[in-house]
């Protein structure tokens, strides 16, 4: 819906080719028995658009095809053929189409358009906001995750950046520049990479200047039942020694212990603490992508209940297990932050492949530890660094193209939800507001920009940066909307120590019921504050202009 | 009777006080007739900590004789001084705060505990603290209360044709729990009222509580009719209700019991308005819990909020099991129904349950908040509480004798007023600009209703307040809250009056746990309080005259 304004502003009118339109379509309200809206449904190459004709003001609903998760035809009702569409941004619309043939047409078109077979057919390759080619190119340089290492103080006496992965030979799913301990020799790094699943060797995620503690990430070791690897053991030792403030380091396996043990039979597994000196090994029990996918499914079923009682709703919420998973991720993030800030220890985190749970936990801990990531630009850097460049498989997890549905999982959504829970606990602690998270979430799935397409940096390097736009300059341009007026930078470098009691984890109505306006607060404190601040700024500007003019006149 | 009879030990030195948000401090504890006073010896600047004994809901004590322990456990041990004994008193307050006192000396501890126990449970109204509270900024000569029925009536010119003030209850003989003056239809004389009153439980015949200007319809409230097992009728009662809908064809009776409960009530002499006898009145049943069920709901909720276990499932199931949010949902939806009848359908409404002193008041006052912008200002809201709760005879003393922690056998306790405040909070959360008052006001009221320096919530009815001299010998809370500096504190900085009705969403995700109240003694609440302060500053900055700032920058 949000990019609709671009089209109406005529910035890339040529793209909108109406493939089909159907009149007398009804749009039903999801919750109430209110009279359905009647209007015309337009199918374009990129969007499904409903224009209401039953009311005086022109009301439009825009759905980008890539947001569509499922399309469902229901049996004929008295008024026509129902077509239910659920979107990845949790927008759910129920149309009733007057003729069966039309319904069939739309249904098949949407199936085809929502999940193309090839990446090249995604919207991002079509999207062209008529920008200069130089601007487009520069846009990709707007956020540079390597710069963030500089901000943390790298290189320093303990850590440095290596280009051992510059041709993605060491690890095909990592970024080309990796932070490693200064004392790690080349053969240590190479050997360790060989001993880690998919070559995802231990590398620096966040370095905490104040304590010298570091958060490192990797994938599971190929330890099997009894295998060991001296280079990997040396690598961990090097990480541990890079922190003079602690005699030990934590190794955190974010999986439940049972899952990790099952992996041993397949030649993978977890570190045997006897082989590694001075490590403290810990499981934190975050469930895998399949459990998370099913849990979200159950949560959405709760959202779809028509006028549930409070008991139905709370019981459904409990049975979905969703908030339990959110808390598990948060608990792990808090554990990391405490280890680094309070115990001044370094932590190495992994799960199986180290691109889902590990990304969640490392990025969350970074937010807790460092105020920079609580700013608008900082969150971009964090997502670029921990998710995009470290190989979170956005294409598969988001189901951008037709593929294995078992690879789809709301891992990134969960991360945003953890951040939202933190924002609820610290209303003055973040520079950005809820809208920012929602907008990022929208764009992760919209495929309008190239950032969240592809499964790793190498894939992106090859085609996206040449042919698509980056989302970050676009969000930065609109940053005024994403400001939290209550933000107090005075909180400074303070480490957040959130309470993780269960009652602090709330259902995120703004995300899952975002399109059910009736359920949101009817007035928004945020919008109100942003408006009065805006007015104030304008007023002050006028006043100074006026004074400048009058001074000029009277002097 | 003298308070000193209850005080066995008045002073203890070297007591350690532990309370939320503060480090444990050592000081002197003093028991007086109405307070616990704790003063910190070293900190001369710090004001002593004052706790109203009335605020104490439960007291738990444990004493231990360390001499015994040291003999048992330390074999080498002469390190312990001999004959050291001490005790710990845990005070659980009605405002949900929990404090702990470590008292040296077993005997002192037991004495203090027993003094607190007996003093906090004194029930003679005229011995309560409001009769002794004499702050310099208030005078007993001031008017007690904000407005009388007559004054309220005088302000509503538009009802003078159809409605009149009746003094039929001037000596409280018609209805002991009604105020001396009530507003009734013009055409109904006092004699008819007397007879109608005999047909209503507690003499609470239907009276006006709200007149809706736009539609000319009204909200009335009463108690149940005493039709009994043999379906008695009362001509005068029927006439009275006939006069309410005079001319229009339909009125609604919202019965706050289930129809089964209403049927059962006939066996004990109560009942409901049968269709055949009350022409034009349509009865709807909406079951609202009250009494013991509600009290137990509060107890369960508070218990759940105090649960320190880290299981989300357990928290959600406890929250569900407490049913508190279900009660909030039902109360708001019933109030919404009443408001809808009045505003959207243009029909008058009579609300009653059985006694007409609890759920009827809850529903009628919430409906007024939804409909009436005047009741949403600070003074308007306090006026509403005075009319609909204090004057209308909500038995505060019985309902609020104990709160969520008490171990004594419950009699008439029920947190109906707290439920009202929670519902108002939900309204204010959904319409953050529509209320002239702020969350701190609701929190203050939630505290004052259980234990107060003021006389406003003493007694069970206007009659009792007259008999005990409350109006002459205590100060009025509402008056005090409207003094300039208090007014500032309790006003909503975002307030923007809206003339429209505010329709709350009652979908379960739209209703939330009131953290400000139920978690007010946790760190979480501190962040929320901070956010409120920031909002206040922001708004006042934005509303400061423009030239002020410009002058400053010039200078």
CSV table of N, CA and C in Angstrom, one decimal, chain A residues 31-32 305-315 317-319 321-325 327 331 420 424-428 485-488 490-491 494 497 499-507 509 513 518-525 528-529 532-536 538-541 543-544 547 551, chain B residues 304-321 323 325-326 329 429-435 493-496 498 502-513 515 519 524 527-528 530-532 534-535 538-539 541-551 553-554:
chain,number,residue,atom,x,y,z
A,31,UNK,N,-13.8,-8.3,10.8
A,31,UNK,CA,-14.3,-8.6,12.1
A,31,UNK,C,-15.7,-8.3,12.3
A,32,UNK,N,-16.2,-7.2,11.7
A,32,UNK,CA,-17.5,-6.8,12.0
A,32,UNK,C,-18.4,-7.2,10.9
A,305,UNK,N,-9.7,-15.3,14.5
A,305,UNK,CA,-10.9,-15.7,15.2
A,305,UNK,C,-11.9,-14.5,15.2
A,306,UNK,N,-13.2,-14.8,14.9
A,306,UNK,CA,-14.2,-13.7,14.8
A,306,UNK,C,-14.7,-13.5,16.2
A,307,UNK,N,-14.7,-12.3,16.7
A,307,UNK,CA,-15.1,-11.9,18.1
A,307,UNK,C,-14.9,-13.0,19.1
A,308,UNK,N,-13.6,-13.3,19.4
A,308,UNK,CA,-13.3,-14.3,20.4
A,308,UNK,C,-13.6,-13.7,21.8
A,309,UNK,N,-13.8,-14.6,22.8
A,309,UNK,CA,-13.9,-14.1,24.1
A,309,UNK,C,-12.5,-13.9,24.6
A,310,UNK,N,-12.3,-13.1,25.7
A,310,UNK,CA,-11.0,-12.9,26.2
A,310,UNK,C,-10.3,-14.2,26.6
A,311,UNK,N,-11.1,-15.2,27.1
A,311,UNK,CA,-10.5,-16.5,27.4
A,311,UNK,C,-10.0,-17.2,26.2
A,312,UNK,N,-10.8,-17.2,25.1
A,312,UNK,CA,-10.4,-17.9,23.9
A,312,UNK,C,-9.1,-17.3,23.4
A,313,UNK,N,-9.1,-16.0,23.4
A,313,UNK,CA,-7.9,-15.3,22.9
A,313,UNK,C,-6.7,-15.6,23.7
A,314,UNK,N,-6.8,-15.5,25.0
A,314,UNK,CA,-5.6,-15.7,25.8
A,314,UNK,C,-5.1,-17.2,25.8
A,315,UNK,N,-6.1,-18.1,25.7
A,315,UNK,CA,-5.8,-19.5,25.6
A,315,UNK,C,-5.1,-19.8,24.3
A,317,UNK,N,-3.5,-17.6,22.4
A,317,UNK,CA,-2.2,-17.0,22.5
A,317,UNK,C,-1.2,-17.9,23.2
A,318,UNK,N,-1.6,-18.5,24.3
A,318,UNK,CA,-0.7,-19.4,25.0
A,318,UNK,C,-0.4,-20.6,24.2
A,319,UNK,N,-1.4,-21.2,23.6
A,319,UNK,CA,-1.2,-22.5,22.8
A,319,UNK,C,-0.4,-22.2,21.6
A,321,UNK,N,2.3,-20.6,21.5
A,321,UNK,CA,3.6,-20.6,21.9
A,321,UNK,C,4.5,-19.5,21.4
A,322,UNK,N,3.9,-18.6,20.7
A,322,UNK,CA,4.6,-17.5,20.0
A,322,UNK,C,5.4,-16.6,21.0
A,323,UNK,N,4.7,-16.2,22.0
A,323,UNK,CA,5.4,-15.3,23.0
A,323,UNK,C,6.5,-16.0,23.8
A,324,UNK,N,6.3,-17.3,23.9
A,324,UNK,CA,7.3,-18.1,24.6
A,324,UNK,C,8.6,-18.1,23.7
A,325,UNK,N,8.4,-18.2,22.4
A,325,UNK,CA,9.6,-18.2,21.5
A,325,UNK,C,10.3,-16.8,21.5
A,327,UNK,N,10.2,-14.7,23.9
A,327,UNK,CA,11.0,-14.6,25.2
A,327,UNK,C,12.3,-15.4,25.2
A,331,UNK,N,15.7,-13.7,26.0
A,331,UNK,CA,16.5,-14.2,27.1
A,331,UNK,C,17.9,-14.4,26.7
A,420,UNK,N,10.7,-4.4,19.3
A,420,UNK,CA,9.4,-3.7,19.7
A,420,UNK,C,9.2,-3.9,21.2
A,424,UNK,N,8.8,-1.0,24.0
A,424,UNK,CA,7.6,-0.8,24.9
A,424,UNK,C,8.1,-0.7,26.4
A,425,UNK,N,9.2,-1.4,26.7
A,425,UNK,CA,9.8,-1.3,28.0
A,425,UNK,C,10.6,0.0,28.3
A,426,UNK,N,11.2,0.5,27.2
A,426,UNK,CA,12.0,1.7,27.3
A,426,UNK,C,11.4,2.8,26.3
A,427,UNK,N,10.3,3.4,26.7
A,427,UNK,CA,9.6,4.4,25.7
A,427,UNK,C,10.6,5.5,25.3
A,428,UNK,N,11.6,5.8,26.1
A,428,UNK,CA,12.5,6.9,25.8
A,428,UNK,C,13.8,6.4,25.3
A,485,UNK,N,9.6,10.9,19.3
A,485,UNK,CA,9.8,12.2,19.9
A,485,UNK,C,10.2,12.1,21.4
A,486,UNK,N,10.0,10.9,22.0
A,486,UNK,CA,10.4,10.8,23.4
A,486,UNK,C,11.8,10.4,23.6
A,487,UNK,N,12.5,10.1,22.5
A,487,UNK,CA,13.9,9.6,22.6
A,487,UNK,C,14.8,10.6,23.4
A,488,UNK,N,15.5,10.0,24.3
A,488,UNK,CA,16.5,10.8,25.1
A,488,UNK,C,17.9,10.3,24.9
A,490,UNK,N,20.3,11.2,26.2
A,490,UNK,CA,21.0,11.2,27.5
A,490,UNK,C,21.2,9.8,28.0
A,491,UNK,N,20.4,8.9,27.6
A,491,UNK,CA,20.6,7.5,28.1
A,491,UNK,C,21.9,7.0,27.6
A,494,UNK,N,24.4,3.7,27.9
A,494,UNK,CA,23.9,2.9,28.9
A,494,UNK,C,23.4,1.5,28.3
A,497,UNK,N,19.0,-3.2,30.4
A,497,UNK,CA,18.8,-4.4,31.2
A,497,UNK,C,17.3,-4.6,31.4
A,499,UNK,N,13.6,-6.2,31.8
A,499,UNK,CA,13.0,-7.3,32.6
A,499,UNK,C,12.5,-8.3,31.6
A,500,UNK,N,12.8,-9.6,31.8
A,500,UNK,CA,12.3,-10.6,30.9
A,500,UNK,C,11.2,-11.5,31.6
A,501,UNK,N,10.6,-10.9,32.6
A,501,UNK,CA,9.4,-11.6,33.2
A,501,UNK,C,8.4,-11.8,32.1
A,502,UNK,N,7.7,-12.9,32.1
A,502,UNK,CA,6.7,-13.2,31.0
A,502,UNK,C,5.7,-12.1,30.8
A,503,UNK,N,5.3,-11.4,31.8
A,503,UNK,CA,4.3,-10.4,31.6
A,503,UNK,C,4.8,-9.2,30.8
A,504,UNK,N,6.1,-9.1,30.5
A,504,UNK,CA,6.6,-8.0,29.7
A,504,UNK,C,6.5,-8.3,28.2
A,505,UNK,N,6.0,-9.5,27.9
A,505,UNK,CA,5.9,-9.9,26.5
A,505,UNK,C,4.5,-9.8,26.0
A,506,UNK,N,4.2,-8.8,25.2
A,506,UNK,CA,2.9,-8.6,24.8
A,506,UNK,C,2.6,-9.0,23.4
A,507,UNK,N,1.4,-9.2,23.0
A,507,UNK,CA,1.0,-9.5,21.7
A,507,UNK,C,1.2,-8.2,20.9
A,509,UNK,N,0.0,-6.1,18.6
A,509,UNK,CA,-1.2,-5.7,17.9
A,509,UNK,C,-0.9,-4.8,16.6
A,513,UNK,N,-2.2,-7.0,13.8
A,513,UNK,CA,-3.5,-6.4,13.5
A,513,UNK,C,-3.4,-5.0,12.9
A,518,UNK,N,-9.8,-0.8,13.4
A,518,UNK,CA,-10.7,-0.7,14.5
A,518,UNK,C,-10.0,-1.2,15.8
A,519,UNK,N,-9.0,-2.0,15.7
A,519,UNK,CA,-8.4,-2.6,16.9
A,519,UNK,C,-7.2,-1.7,17.5
A,520,UNK,N,-6.8,-0.8,16.7
A,520,UNK,CA,-5.7,0.1,17.1
A,520,UNK,C,-6.3,1.2,18.0
A,521,UNK,N,-5.5,1.8,18.9
A,521,UNK,CA,-5.9,3.0,19.5
A,521,UNK,C,-6.4,4.0,18.5
A,522,UNK,N,-7.5,4.7,18.8
A,522,UNK,CA,-8.1,5.5,17.8
A,522,UNK,C,-7.4,6.9,17.7
A,523,UNK,N,-6.6,7.2,18.7
A,523,UNK,CA,-5.8,8.4,18.6
A,523,UNK,C,-4.4,8.0,18.9
A,524,UNK,N,-3.4,8.6,18.2
A,524,UNK,CA,-2.1,8.2,18.4
A,524,UNK,C,-1.2,9.3,19.0
A,525,UNK,N,-0.6,9.0,20.2
A,525,UNK,CA,0.2,9.9,20.9
A,525,UNK,C,1.4,10.3,20.0
A,528,UNK,N,0.4,12.7,17.2
A,528,UNK,CA,0.1,14.0,17.8
A,528,UNK,C,1.4,14.7,18.1
A,529,UNK,N,2.3,14.0,18.8
A,529,UNK,CA,3.5,14.7,19.2
A,529,UNK,C,4.3,15.1,17.9
A,532,UNK,N,2.7,18.3,16.5
A,532,UNK,CA,2.9,19.6,17.3
A,532,UNK,C,4.4,20.0,17.2
A,533,UNK,N,5.3,19.0,17.1
A,533,UNK,CA,6.7,19.4,17.0
A,533,UNK,C,7.0,20.0,15.6
A,534,UNK,N,6.4,19.4,14.6
A,534,UNK,CA,6.5,19.9,13.3
A,534,UNK,C,6.0,21.4,13.2
A,535,UNK,N,4.8,21.6,13.8
A,535,UNK,CA,4.2,23.0,13.8
A,535,UNK,C,5.2,23.9,14.5
A,536,UNK,N,5.7,23.5,15.6
A,536,UNK,CA,6.6,24.3,16.4
A,536,UNK,C,7.8,24.7,15.5
A,538,UNK,N,8.1,24.8,12.3
A,538,UNK,CA,7.7,25.7,11.3
A,538,UNK,C,7.5,27.1,11.8
A,539,UNK,N,6.8,27.2,13.0
A,539,UNK,CA,6.5,28.5,13.6
A,539,UNK,C,7.8,29.2,13.9
A,540,UNK,N,8.8,28.5,14.5
A,540,UNK,CA,10.0,29.1,14.8
A,540,UNK,C,10.8,29.6,13.6
A,541,UNK,N,10.7,28.9,12.6
A,541,UNK,CA,11.3,29.2,11.3
A,541,UNK,C,10.7,30.6,10.8
A,543,UNK,N,9.2,32.7,12.5
A,543,UNK,CA,9.5,33.8,13.4
A,543,UNK,C,10.9,34.4,13.1
A,544,UNK,N,11.9,33.5,13.0
A,544,UNK,CA,13.2,34.0,12.7
A,544,UNK,C,13.3,34.7,11.3
A,547,UNK,N,11.9,38.0,11.8
A,547,UNK,CA,12.8,38.9,12.6
A,547,UNK,C,13.9,39.4,11.7
A,551,UNK,N,14.5,43.2,11.0
A,551,UNK,CA,15.7,43.8,11.4
A,551,UNK,C,16.3,44.6,10.2
B,304,UNK,N,-0.8,-13.4,40.0
B,304,UNK,CA,-0.2,-13.7,38.7
B,304,UNK,C,0.9,-12.7,38.4
B,305,UNK,N,0.6,-11.4,38.7
B,305,UNK,CA,1.6,-10.4,38.4
B,305,UNK,C,2.8,-10.5,39.3
B,306,UNK,N,2.7,-11.1,40.5
B,306,UNK,CA,3.8,-11.3,41.4
B,306,UNK,C,4.6,-12.5,41.1
B,307,UNK,N,4.1,-13.3,40.2
B,307,UNK,CA,4.8,-14.6,39.9
B,307,UNK,C,6.1,-14.3,39.3
B,308,UNK,N,7.2,-14.8,39.9
B,308,UNK,CA,8.5,-14.6,39.3
B,308,UNK,C,9.0,-15.7,38.4
B,309,UNK,N,8.2,-16.7,38.2
B,309,UNK,CA,8.7,-17.8,37.4
B,309,UNK,C,8.8,-17.3,35.9
B,310,UNK,N,9.6,-18.0,35.2
B,310,UNK,CA,9.9,-17.5,33.8
B,310,UNK,C,9.1,-18.2,32.7
B,311,UNK,N,7.9,-18.7,33.0
B,311,UNK,CA,7.2,-19.4,32.0
B,311,UNK,C,6.1,-18.5,31.4
B,312,UNK,N,6.2,-18.3,30.1
B,312,UNK,CA,5.2,-17.5,29.4
B,312,UNK,C,3.8,-18.2,29.5
B,313,UNK,N,3.9,-19.5,29.3
B,313,UNK,CA,2.6,-20.2,29.3
B,313,UNK,C,1.9,-20.1,30.6
B,314,UNK,N,2.7,-20.2,31.6
B,314,UNK,CA,2.1,-20.1,33.0
B,314,UNK,C,1.5,-18.8,33.2
B,315,UNK,N,2.2,-17.7,32.8
B,315,UNK,CA,1.7,-16.4,32.9
B,315,UNK,C,0.4,-16.2,32.2
B,316,UNK,N,0.4,-16.6,30.9
B,316,UNK,CA,-0.8,-16.4,30.1
B,316,UNK,C,-2.0,-17.2,30.7
B,317,UNK,N,-1.7,-18.4,31.2
B,317,UNK,CA,-2.8,-19.2,31.7
B,317,UNK,C,-3.3,-18.6,33.0
B,318,UNK,N,-2.4,-18.0,33.8
B,318,UNK,CA,-2.8,-17.3,35.1
B,318,UNK,C,-3.6,-16.1,34.8
B,319,UNK,N,-3.1,-15.3,33.8
B,319,UNK,CA,-3.9,-14.1,33.4
B,319,UNK,C,-5.3,-14.5,32.9
B,320,UNK,N,-5.3,-15.5,32.1
B,320,UNK,CA,-6.6,-16.0,31.6
B,320,UNK,C,-7.5,-16.4,32.8
B,321,UNK,N,-6.9,-17.2,33.6
B,321,UNK,CA,-7.6,-17.8,34.7
B,321,UNK,C,-8.2,-16.7,35.7
B,323,UNK,N,-9.4,-14.0,34.9
B,323,UNK,CA,-10.6,-13.4,34.3
B,323,UNK,C,-10.8,-11.9,34.4
B,325,UNK,N,-9.4,-9.4,32.8
B,325,UNK,CA,-9.5,-8.7,31.5
B,325,UNK,C,-10.9,-9.1,30.9
B,326,UNK,N,-11.4,-10.3,31.2
B,326,UNK,CA,-12.8,-10.6,30.7
B,326,UNK,C,-13.8,-9.6,31.3
B,329,UNK,N,-13.5,-6.4,29.7
B,329,UNK,CA,-14.2,-6.5,28.3
B,329,UNK,C,-15.7,-6.4,28.5
B,429,UNK,N,-6.4,4.9,27.0
B,429,UNK,CA,-5.3,4.3,26.2
B,429,UNK,C,-5.7,4.3,24.7
B,430,UNK,N,-7.0,4.0,24.5
B,430,UNK,CA,-7.4,4.0,23.1
B,430,UNK,C,-7.7,5.4,22.5
B,431,UNK,N,-8.0,6.3,23.5
B,431,UNK,CA,-8.2,7.7,23.0
B,431,UNK,C,-7.3,8.7,23.9
B,432,UNK,N,-6.0,8.6,23.6
B,432,UNK,CA,-5.1,9.3,24.5
B,432,UNK,C,-5.2,10.8,24.5
B,433,UNK,N,-6.0,11.4,23.6
B,433,UNK,CA,-6.1,12.8,23.6
B,433,UNK,C,-7.5,13.3,24.2
B,434,UNK,N,-8.4,12.3,24.3
B,434,UNK,CA,-9.8,12.7,24.6
B,434,UNK,C,-10.0,13.0,26.1
B,435,UNK,N,-9.1,12.5,27.0
B,435,UNK,CA,-9.4,12.7,28.4
B,435,UNK,C,-8.6,13.9,29.0
B,493,UNK,N,-1.5,16.3,29.4
B,493,UNK,CA,-0.9,17.3,28.6
B,493,UNK,C,-1.3,17.2,27.1
B,494,UNK,N,-1.8,16.1,26.7
B,494,UNK,CA,-2.2,15.9,25.3
B,494,UNK,C,-3.6,16.2,25.0
B,495,UNK,N,-4.3,16.6,26.1
B,495,UNK,CA,-5.8,16.7,26.0
B,495,UNK,C,-6.2,17.7,24.9
B,496,UNK,N,-7.2,17.2,24.0
B,496,UNK,CA,-7.8,18.0,23.0
B,496,UNK,C,-9.3,17.6,23.0
B,498,UNK,N,-12.8,16.6,22.4
B,498,UNK,CA,-13.6,16.2,21.2
B,498,UNK,C,-15.1,16.1,21.7
B,502,UNK,N,-16.7,8.5,22.1
B,502,UNK,CA,-15.4,7.7,21.9
B,502,UNK,C,-15.8,6.3,22.1
B,503,UNK,N,-15.8,5.6,20.9
B,503,UNK,CA,-16.2,4.2,21.0
B,503,UNK,C,-15.0,3.3,21.1
B,504,UNK,N,-14.9,2.6,22.2
B,504,UNK,CA,-13.7,1.8,22.5
B,504,UNK,C,-13.8,0.5,21.7
B,505,UNK,N,-12.7,0.0,21.3
B,505,UNK,CA,-12.6,-1.4,20.7
B,505,UNK,C,-12.6,-2.4,21.9
B,506,UNK,N,-13.4,-3.4,21.8
B,506,UNK,CA,-13.4,-4.4,22.9
B,506,UNK,C,-12.9,-5.7,22.4
B,507,UNK,N,-12.2,-5.7,21.2
B,507,UNK,CA,-11.6,-6.9,20.8
B,507,UNK,C,-10.4,-7.2,21.8
B,508,UNK,N,-10.3,-8.5,22.1
B,508,UNK,CA,-9.3,-8.8,23.2
B,508,UNK,C,-7.9,-8.2,22.9
B,509,UNK,N,-7.3,-8.1,21.7
B,509,UNK,CA,-6.0,-7.5,21.6
B,509,UNK,C,-6.0,-6.1,21.9
B,510,UNK,N,-7.2,-5.4,21.9
B,510,UNK,CA,-7.2,-4.0,22.2
B,510,UNK,C,-7.2,-3.7,23.6
B,511,UNK,N,-7.4,-4.7,24.5
B,511,UNK,CA,-7.5,-4.5,25.9
B,511,UNK,C,-6.2,-5.0,26.5
B,512,UNK,N,-5.6,-4.2,27.4
B,512,UNK,CA,-4.3,-4.6,27.9
B,512,UNK,C,-4.3,-4.6,29.4
B,513,UNK,N,-3.3,-5.3,30.0
B,513,UNK,CA,-3.1,-5.3,31.4
B,513,UNK,C,-2.7,-3.9,31.8
B,515,UNK,N,-0.6,-2.0,33.4
B,515,UNK,CA,0.7,-2.1,34.1
B,515,UNK,C,0.9,-1.0,35.1
B,519,UNK,N,1.5,-3.2,38.1
B,519,UNK,CA,3.0,-3.4,38.2
B,519,UNK,C,3.7,-2.1,38.6
B,524,UNK,N,9.7,-1.4,35.7
B,524,UNK,CA,9.0,-1.1,34.5
B,524,UNK,C,8.2,0.2,34.6
B,527,UNK,N,10.0,3.5,33.9
B,527,UNK,CA,10.2,3.9,32.6
B,527,UNK,C,9.0,4.6,32.0
B,528,UNK,N,7.8,4.0,32.4
B,528,UNK,CA,6.6,4.6,32.0
B,528,UNK,C,6.4,6.0,32.6
B,530,UNK,N,8.7,8.0,33.5
B,530,UNK,CA,9.7,8.9,32.8
B,530,UNK,C,9.1,9.3,31.5
B,531,UNK,N,8.5,8.4,30.7
B,531,UNK,CA,7.9,8.7,29.4
B,531,UNK,C,6.9,9.8,29.6
B,532,UNK,N,6.1,9.7,30.6
B,532,UNK,CA,5.0,10.7,30.8
B,532,UNK,C,5.6,12.1,31.1
B,534,UNK,N,8.5,13.1,30.0
B,534,UNK,CA,9.1,13.6,28.7
B,534,UNK,C,7.9,14.2,27.8
B,535,UNK,N,6.8,13.5,27.8
B,535,UNK,CA,5.7,14.0,27.0
B,535,UNK,C,5.3,15.4,27.5
B,538,UNK,N,7.8,18.0,26.5
B,538,UNK,CA,7.7,18.2,25.1
B,538,UNK,C,6.5,19.1,24.7
B,539,UNK,N,5.4,18.8,25.3
B,539,UNK,CA,4.2,19.5,25.0
B,539,UNK,C,4.3,21.0,25.5
B,541,UNK,N,7.0,22.6,25.9
B,541,UNK,CA,8.0,23.3,25.1
B,541,UNK,C,7.3,23.8,23.8
B,542,UNK,N,6.5,22.9,23.2
B,542,UNK,CA,5.9,23.2,21.9
B,542,UNK,C,4.8,24.3,22.1
B,543,UNK,N,4.3,24.4,23.3
B,543,UNK,CA,3.2,25.4,23.4
B,543,UNK,C,3.6,26.7,24.0
B,544,UNK,N,4.9,26.8,24.3
B,544,UNK,CA,5.5,28.0,24.9
B,544,UNK,C,5.4,29.1,23.8
B,545,UNK,N,5.1,30.3,24.2
B,545,UNK,CA,5.0,31.3,23.1
B,545,UNK,C,6.2,31.4,22.3
B,546,UNK,N,6.1,31.6,21.0
B,546,UNK,CA,7.2,31.5,20.1
B,546,UNK,C,8.3,32.5,20.4
B,547,UNK,N,7.9,33.8,20.7
B,547,UNK,CA,9.0,34.8,20.8
B,547,UNK,C,9.9,34.5,22.0
B,548,UNK,N,9.4,33.8,23.0
B,548,UNK,CA,10.2,33.5,24.1
B,548,UNK,C,11.6,32.9,23.7
B,549,UNK,N,11.4,31.9,22.9
B,549,UNK,CA,12.6,31.2,22.6
B,549,UNK,C,13.6,32.0,21.7
B,550,UNK,N,12.9,32.7,20.8
B,550,UNK,CA,13.7,33.6,19.9
B,550,UNK,C,14.5,34.6,20.7
B,551,UNK,N,13.8,35.2,21.6
B,551,UNK,CA,14.5,36.2,22.5
B,551,UNK,C,15.7,35.6,23.1
B,553,UNK,N,17.5,33.1,22.2
B,553,UNK,CA,18.6,32.9,21.3
B,553,UNK,C,19.3,34.2,20.9
B,554,UNK,N,18.4,35.3,20.8
B,554,UNK,CA,19.0,36.6,20.5
B,554,UNK,C,20.0,37.0,21.6
